[in-house]
Short mmCIF file of C-alpha atoms and ligand atoms in Angstrom, two decimals:
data_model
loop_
_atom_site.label_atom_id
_atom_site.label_comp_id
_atom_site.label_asym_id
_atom_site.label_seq_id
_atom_site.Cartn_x
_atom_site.Cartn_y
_atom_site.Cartn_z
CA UNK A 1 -202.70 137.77 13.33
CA UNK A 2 -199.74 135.48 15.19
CA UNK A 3 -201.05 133.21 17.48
CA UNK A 4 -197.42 131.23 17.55
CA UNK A 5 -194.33 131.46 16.25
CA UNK A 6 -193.28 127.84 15.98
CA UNK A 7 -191.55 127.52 12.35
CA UNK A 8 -191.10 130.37 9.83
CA UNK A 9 -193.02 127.96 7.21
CA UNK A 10 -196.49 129.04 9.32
CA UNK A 11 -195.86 132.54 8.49
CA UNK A 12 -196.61 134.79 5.57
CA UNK A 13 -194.40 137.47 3.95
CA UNK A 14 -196.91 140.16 5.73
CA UNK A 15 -196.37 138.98 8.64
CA UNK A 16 -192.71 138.56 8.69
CA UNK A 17 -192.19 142.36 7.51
CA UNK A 18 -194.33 143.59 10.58
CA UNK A 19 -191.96 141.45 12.54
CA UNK A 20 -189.51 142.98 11.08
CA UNK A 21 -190.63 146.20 11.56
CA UNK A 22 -191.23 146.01 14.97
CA UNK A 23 -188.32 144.72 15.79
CA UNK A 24 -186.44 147.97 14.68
CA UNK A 25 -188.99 150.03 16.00
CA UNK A 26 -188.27 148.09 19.07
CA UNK A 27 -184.63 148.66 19.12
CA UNK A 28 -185.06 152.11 17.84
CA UNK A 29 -186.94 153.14 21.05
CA UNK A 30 -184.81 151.18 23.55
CA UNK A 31 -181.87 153.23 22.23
CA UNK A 32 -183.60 156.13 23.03
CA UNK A 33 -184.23 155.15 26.69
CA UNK A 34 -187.80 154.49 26.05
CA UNK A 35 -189.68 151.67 28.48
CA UNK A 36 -191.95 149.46 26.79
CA UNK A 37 -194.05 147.58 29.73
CA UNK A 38 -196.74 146.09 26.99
CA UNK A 39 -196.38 142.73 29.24
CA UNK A 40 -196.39 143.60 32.74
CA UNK A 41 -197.82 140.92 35.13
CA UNK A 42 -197.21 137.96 32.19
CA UNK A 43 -195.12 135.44 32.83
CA UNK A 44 -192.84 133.30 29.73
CA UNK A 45 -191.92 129.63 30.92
CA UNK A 46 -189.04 128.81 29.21
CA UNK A 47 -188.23 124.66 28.48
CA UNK A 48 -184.27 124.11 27.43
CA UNK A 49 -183.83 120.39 26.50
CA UNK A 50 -180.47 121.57 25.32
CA UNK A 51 -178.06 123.84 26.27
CA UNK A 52 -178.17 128.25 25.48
CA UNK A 53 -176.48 131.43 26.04
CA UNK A 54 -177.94 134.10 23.54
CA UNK A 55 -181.26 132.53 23.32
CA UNK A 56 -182.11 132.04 27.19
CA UNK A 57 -180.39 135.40 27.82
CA UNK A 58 -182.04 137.48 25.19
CA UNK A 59 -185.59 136.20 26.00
CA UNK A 60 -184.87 137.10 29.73
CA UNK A 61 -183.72 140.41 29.38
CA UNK A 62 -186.67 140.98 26.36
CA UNK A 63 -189.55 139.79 29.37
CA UNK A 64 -187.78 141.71 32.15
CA UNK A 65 -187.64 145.03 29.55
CA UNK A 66 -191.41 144.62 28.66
CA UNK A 67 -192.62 144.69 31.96
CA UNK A 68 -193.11 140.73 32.90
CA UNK A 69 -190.75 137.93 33.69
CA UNK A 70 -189.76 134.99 32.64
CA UNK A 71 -189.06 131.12 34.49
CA UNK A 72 -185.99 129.09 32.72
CA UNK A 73 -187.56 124.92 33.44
CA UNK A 74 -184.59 122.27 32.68
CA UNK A 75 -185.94 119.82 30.17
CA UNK A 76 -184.50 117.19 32.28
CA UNK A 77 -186.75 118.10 34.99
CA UNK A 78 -189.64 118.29 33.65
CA UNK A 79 -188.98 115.32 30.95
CA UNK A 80 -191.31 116.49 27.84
CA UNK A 81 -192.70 112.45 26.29
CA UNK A 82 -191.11 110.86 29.09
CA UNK A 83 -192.12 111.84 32.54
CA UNK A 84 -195.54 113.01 31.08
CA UNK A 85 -197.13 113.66 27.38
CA UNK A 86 -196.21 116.73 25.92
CA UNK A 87 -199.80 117.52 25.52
CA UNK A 88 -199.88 117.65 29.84
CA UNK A 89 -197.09 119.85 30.11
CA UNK A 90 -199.17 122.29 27.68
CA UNK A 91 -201.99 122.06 29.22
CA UNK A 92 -200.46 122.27 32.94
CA UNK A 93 -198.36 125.30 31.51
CA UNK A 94 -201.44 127.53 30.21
CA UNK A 95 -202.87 127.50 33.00
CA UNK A 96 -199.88 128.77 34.96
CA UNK A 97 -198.39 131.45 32.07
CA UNK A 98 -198.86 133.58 29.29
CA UNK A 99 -196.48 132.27 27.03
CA UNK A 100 -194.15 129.12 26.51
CA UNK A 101 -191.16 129.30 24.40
CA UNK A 102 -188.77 125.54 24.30
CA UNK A 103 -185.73 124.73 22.99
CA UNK A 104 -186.22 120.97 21.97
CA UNK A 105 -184.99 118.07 20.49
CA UNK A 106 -187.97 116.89 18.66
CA UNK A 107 -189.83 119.63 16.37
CA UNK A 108 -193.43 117.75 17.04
CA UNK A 109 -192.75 118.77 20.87
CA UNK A 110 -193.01 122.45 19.57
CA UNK A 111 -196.11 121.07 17.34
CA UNK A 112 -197.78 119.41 20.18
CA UNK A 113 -197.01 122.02 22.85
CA UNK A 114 -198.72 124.84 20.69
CA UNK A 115 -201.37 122.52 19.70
CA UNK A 116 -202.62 121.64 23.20
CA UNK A 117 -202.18 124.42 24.86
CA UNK A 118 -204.01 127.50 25.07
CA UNK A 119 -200.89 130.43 25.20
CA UNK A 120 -198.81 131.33 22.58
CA UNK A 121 -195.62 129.36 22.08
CA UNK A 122 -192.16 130.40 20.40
CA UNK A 123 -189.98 127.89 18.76
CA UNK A 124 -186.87 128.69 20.77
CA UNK A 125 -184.98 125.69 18.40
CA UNK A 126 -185.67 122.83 17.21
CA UNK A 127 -183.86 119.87 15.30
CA UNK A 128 -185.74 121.20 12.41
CA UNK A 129 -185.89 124.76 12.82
CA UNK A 130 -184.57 127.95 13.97
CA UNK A 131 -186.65 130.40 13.33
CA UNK A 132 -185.58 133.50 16.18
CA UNK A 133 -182.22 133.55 14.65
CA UNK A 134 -184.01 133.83 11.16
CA UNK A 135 -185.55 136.49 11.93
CA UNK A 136 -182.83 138.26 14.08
CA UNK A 137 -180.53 137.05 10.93
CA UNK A 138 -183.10 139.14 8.20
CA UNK A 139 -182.88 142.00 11.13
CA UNK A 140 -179.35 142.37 10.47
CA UNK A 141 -178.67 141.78 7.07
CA UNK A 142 -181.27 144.86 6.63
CA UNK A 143 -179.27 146.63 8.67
CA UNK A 144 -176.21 146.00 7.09
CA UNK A 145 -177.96 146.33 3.49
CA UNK A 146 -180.46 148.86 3.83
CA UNK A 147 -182.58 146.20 2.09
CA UNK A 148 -183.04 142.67 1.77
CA UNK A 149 -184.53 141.97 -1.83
CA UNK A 150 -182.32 141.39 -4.63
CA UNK A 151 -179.54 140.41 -1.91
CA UNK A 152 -177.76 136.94 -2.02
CA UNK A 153 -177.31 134.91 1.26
CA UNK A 154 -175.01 131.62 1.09
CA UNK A 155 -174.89 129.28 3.85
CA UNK A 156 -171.81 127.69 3.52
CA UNK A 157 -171.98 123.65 5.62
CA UNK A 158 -174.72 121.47 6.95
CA UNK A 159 -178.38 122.00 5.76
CA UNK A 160 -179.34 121.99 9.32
CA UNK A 161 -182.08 123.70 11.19
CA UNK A 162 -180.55 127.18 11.39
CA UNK A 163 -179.81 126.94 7.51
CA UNK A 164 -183.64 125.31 6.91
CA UNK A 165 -184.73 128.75 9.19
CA UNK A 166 -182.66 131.60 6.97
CA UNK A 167 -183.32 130.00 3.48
CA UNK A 168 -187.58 130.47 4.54
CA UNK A 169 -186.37 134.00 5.83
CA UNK A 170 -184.85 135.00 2.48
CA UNK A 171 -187.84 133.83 0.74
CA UNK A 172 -189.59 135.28 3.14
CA UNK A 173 -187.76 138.77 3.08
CA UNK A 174 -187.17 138.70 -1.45
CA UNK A 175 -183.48 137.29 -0.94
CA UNK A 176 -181.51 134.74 -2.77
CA UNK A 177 -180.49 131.60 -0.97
CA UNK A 178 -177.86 129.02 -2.10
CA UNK A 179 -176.81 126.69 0.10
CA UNK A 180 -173.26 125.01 -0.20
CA UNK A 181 -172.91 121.19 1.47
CA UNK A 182 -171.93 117.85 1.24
CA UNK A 183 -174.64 115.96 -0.81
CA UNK A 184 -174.93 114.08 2.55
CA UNK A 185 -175.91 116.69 4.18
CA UNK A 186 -178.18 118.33 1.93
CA UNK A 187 -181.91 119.45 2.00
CA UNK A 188 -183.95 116.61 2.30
CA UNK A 189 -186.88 115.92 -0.58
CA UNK A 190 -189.51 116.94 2.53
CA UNK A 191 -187.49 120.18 2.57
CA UNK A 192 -187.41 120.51 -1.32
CA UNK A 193 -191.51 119.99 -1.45
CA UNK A 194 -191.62 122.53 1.70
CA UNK A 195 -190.12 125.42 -0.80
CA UNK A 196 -192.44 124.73 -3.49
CA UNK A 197 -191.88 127.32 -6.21
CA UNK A 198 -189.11 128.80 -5.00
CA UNK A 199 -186.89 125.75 -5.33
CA UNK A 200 -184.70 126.02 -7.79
CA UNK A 201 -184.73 129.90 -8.14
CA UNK A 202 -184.90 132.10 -5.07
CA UNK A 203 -183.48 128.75 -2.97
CA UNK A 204 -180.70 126.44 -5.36
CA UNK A 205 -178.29 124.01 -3.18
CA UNK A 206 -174.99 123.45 -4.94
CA UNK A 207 -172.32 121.25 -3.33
CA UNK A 208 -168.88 123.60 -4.29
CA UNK A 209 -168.81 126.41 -1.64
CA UNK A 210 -166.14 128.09 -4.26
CA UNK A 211 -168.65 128.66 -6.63
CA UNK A 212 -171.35 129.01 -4.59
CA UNK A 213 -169.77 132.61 -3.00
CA UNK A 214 -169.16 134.29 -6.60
CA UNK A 215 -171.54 137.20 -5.96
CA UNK A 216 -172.92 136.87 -2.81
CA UNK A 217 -173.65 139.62 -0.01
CA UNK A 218 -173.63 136.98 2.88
CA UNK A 219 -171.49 134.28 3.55
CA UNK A 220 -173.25 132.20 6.32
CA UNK A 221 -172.25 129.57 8.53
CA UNK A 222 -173.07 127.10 11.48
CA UNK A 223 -171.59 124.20 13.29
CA UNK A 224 -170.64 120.85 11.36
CA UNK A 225 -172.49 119.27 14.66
CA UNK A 226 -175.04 120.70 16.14
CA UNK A 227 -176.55 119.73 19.92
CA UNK A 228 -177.66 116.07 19.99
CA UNK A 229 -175.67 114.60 16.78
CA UNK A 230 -172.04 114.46 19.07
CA UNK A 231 -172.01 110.97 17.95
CA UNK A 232 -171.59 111.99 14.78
CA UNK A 233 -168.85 114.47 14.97
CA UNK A 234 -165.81 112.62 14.14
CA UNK A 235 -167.15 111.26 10.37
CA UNK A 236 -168.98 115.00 9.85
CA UNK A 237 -165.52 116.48 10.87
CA UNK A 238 -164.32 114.54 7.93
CA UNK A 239 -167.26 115.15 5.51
CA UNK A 240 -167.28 118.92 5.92
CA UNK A 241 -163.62 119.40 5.06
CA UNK A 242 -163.56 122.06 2.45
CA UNK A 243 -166.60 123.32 3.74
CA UNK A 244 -165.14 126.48 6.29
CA UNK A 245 -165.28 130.15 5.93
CA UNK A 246 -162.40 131.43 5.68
CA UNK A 247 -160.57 134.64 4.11
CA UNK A 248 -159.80 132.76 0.65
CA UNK A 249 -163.94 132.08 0.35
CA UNK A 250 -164.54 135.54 1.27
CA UNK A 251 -162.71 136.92 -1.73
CA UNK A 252 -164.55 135.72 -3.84
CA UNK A 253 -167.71 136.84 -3.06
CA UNK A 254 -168.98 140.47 -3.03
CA UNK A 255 -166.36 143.07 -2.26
CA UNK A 256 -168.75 144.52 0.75
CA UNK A 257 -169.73 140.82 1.65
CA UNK A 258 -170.52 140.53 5.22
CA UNK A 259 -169.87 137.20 7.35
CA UNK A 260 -172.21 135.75 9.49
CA UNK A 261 -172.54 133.22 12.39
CA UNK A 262 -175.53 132.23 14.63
CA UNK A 263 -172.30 131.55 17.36
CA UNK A 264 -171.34 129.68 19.44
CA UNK A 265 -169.14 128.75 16.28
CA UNK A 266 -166.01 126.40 16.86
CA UNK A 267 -163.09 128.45 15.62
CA UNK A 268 -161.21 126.68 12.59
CA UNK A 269 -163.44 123.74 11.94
CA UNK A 270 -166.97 125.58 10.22
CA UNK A 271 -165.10 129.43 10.26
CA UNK A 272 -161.42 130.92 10.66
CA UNK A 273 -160.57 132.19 13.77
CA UNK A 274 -159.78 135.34 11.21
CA UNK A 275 -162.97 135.08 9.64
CA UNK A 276 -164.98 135.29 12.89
CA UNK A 277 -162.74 138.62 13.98
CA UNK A 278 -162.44 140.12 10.92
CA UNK A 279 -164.11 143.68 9.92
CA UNK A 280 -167.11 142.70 7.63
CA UNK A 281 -167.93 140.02 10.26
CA UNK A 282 -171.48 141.04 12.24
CA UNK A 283 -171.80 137.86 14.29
CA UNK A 284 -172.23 140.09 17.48
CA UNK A 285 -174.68 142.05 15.66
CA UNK A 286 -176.61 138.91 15.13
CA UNK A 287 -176.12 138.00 19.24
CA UNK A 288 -177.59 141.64 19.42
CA UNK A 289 -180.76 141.91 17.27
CA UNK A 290 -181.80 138.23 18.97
CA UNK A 291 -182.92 140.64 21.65
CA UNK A 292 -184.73 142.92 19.62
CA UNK A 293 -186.16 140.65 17.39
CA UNK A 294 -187.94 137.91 19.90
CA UNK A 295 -189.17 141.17 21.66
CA UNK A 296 -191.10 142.16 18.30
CA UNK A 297 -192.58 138.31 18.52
CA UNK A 298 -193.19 138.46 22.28
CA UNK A 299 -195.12 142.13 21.58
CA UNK A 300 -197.40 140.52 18.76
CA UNK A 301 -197.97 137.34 20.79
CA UNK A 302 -198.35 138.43 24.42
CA UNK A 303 -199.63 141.91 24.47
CA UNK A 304 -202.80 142.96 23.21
CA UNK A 305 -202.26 146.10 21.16
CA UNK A 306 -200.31 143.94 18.33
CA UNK A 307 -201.83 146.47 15.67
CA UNK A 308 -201.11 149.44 17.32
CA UNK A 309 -197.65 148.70 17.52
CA UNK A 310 -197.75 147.22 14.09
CA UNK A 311 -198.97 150.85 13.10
CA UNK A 312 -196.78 152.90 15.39
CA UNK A 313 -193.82 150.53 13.65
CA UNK A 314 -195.15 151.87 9.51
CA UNK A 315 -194.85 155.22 10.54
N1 CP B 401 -177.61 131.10 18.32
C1 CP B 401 -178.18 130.55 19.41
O1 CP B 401 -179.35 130.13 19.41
O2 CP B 401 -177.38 130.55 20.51
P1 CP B 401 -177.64 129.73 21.87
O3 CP B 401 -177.57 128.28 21.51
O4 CP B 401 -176.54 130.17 22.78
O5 CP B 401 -178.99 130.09 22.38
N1 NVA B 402 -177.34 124.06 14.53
C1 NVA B 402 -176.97 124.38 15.89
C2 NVA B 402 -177.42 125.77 16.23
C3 NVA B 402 -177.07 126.25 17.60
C4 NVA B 402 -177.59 127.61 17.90
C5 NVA B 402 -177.55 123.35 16.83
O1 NVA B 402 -178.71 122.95 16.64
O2 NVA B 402 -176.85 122.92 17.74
#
């Protein structure tokens, strides 16, 4: 059973597939105008150290559709290591609310917010991990598929914490993963170790995107700088030159390819302006299934018929 859901690597393949499953049972029902209150009278705090549109927005609207509600807390206010111990604000939290999901800098904030308190908490990003887009990512590409074994995903840029996130998914889900960067800014060896025996088969890393592509189903990307590394940008702008989805890369992979984007994405640097608009482009499906797919790991976390929906899902 899911007591958190802080980094995909604390999850098994069981427990990803009911995720999965409830999510699209989830989003099945909603289109059919059917309320789900499994969480009335809980509350979600919600820490942003950084800055959010799809992932404050879609855990709002996924509290206020099951039934409970949700506070968004500033990081700056409340000052997680600095003002007091991470360990306080857990404690101080659980006592107030059912659930905690933060969008932080450091992943041991996540770690130590989970570990001292006594509610679930939800990884809502870290510097190391993204693992709601992950899963909203697998969502889609099943979608899109019909499937997600024997399917090859290539991320296409930095070997960041969204990329770290999908590659666990596809292992996760029975996908292929390739990843296509600078050697710079490539998996580290903690990374390598962290994928055990699937490095090297189900996960490779290979540093030309052009060959990377032949034969994939996904063509992935994210931002050349993500939130806190700005003082990096101008020698990453440089490093990741040759690194962009565009309409050439696409041709070369599968002829139904699909491109994807956890957005906001910075038109012509990481992905074509083309590439973002184009017709095998499901970015907004993405955006979408973010919704559906934290409400699947609010439903296992918070409520407390987790099996029942689990079953209801398998049917
Ligand atoms: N993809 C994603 O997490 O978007 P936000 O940064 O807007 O939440
Ligand atoms: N890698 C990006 C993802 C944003 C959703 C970042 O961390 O800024």
């Amino acid at each position: 059973m899911l007591t958190h859901f802080t980094s995909l690597d604390a999850i098994d393949a069981h427990e990803f597939s009911d995720l999965l499953a409830v999510a699209l049972y989830l989003k099945r029902r909603r289109a059919w105008g059917v309320a789900e209150h499994a969480l009335t009278g809980q509350t979600l705090a919600m820490i942003f150290e950084k800055p959010s549109l799809r992932t404050r927005l879609s855990f709002e609207v996924a509290m206020t559709e099951l039934g409970g509600r949700s506070i968004y807390i500033r990081g700056e206010e409340v000052g997680m290591g600095v003002r007091e111990p991470v360990k306080d604000v857990a404690r101080v939290l659980s006592r107030y609310v059912q659930g905690i999901m933060a969008r932080v800098f450091a992943h041991q904030s996540i770690t130590d917010l989970a570990a001292y308190g006594s509610v679930p908490v939800i990884n809502g990003l870290s510097d190391e991990c993204h693992p709601c887009q992950a899963l909203a990512d697998m969502l889609t590409i099943r979608e899109h598929f019909g499937r997600l074994e024997g399917l090859t995903v290539v991320f296409v840029g930095d070997a960041n914490n969204v990329c770290r996130s999908l590659a666990r998914a596809c292992v996760l889900g029975g996908a292929r993963f390739v990843v296509a960067c600078p050697a710079r800014y490539a998996f580290s060896a903690k990374d390598i170790a962290a994928f055990g025996s699937a490095w090297g088969g189900q996960v490779t890393q290979v540093h030309d995107p052009r060959a990377a592509v032949a034969g994939a189903h996904v063509l992935y990307t994210d931002v050349w700088t993500s939130m806190g590394q700005e003082a990096e940008k101008a020698e990453r702008l440089q490093a990741f030159q040759g690194y962009q989805i565009n309409e050439a890369l696409l041709a070369l992979a599968q002829p139904d390819a699909r491109i994807m984007h956890c957005l906001p994405a910075h038109r012509d640097e990481e992905i074509t302006d083309a590439a973002v608009e184009h017709p095998r482009s499901i970015v907004f499906d993405q955006a979408e299934n973010r919704l559906h797919a934290q409400k699947a790991v609010l439903r296992l976390l918070m409520a407390k018929d987790a099996a029942t929906v689990i079953a209801a899902a398998r049917r």
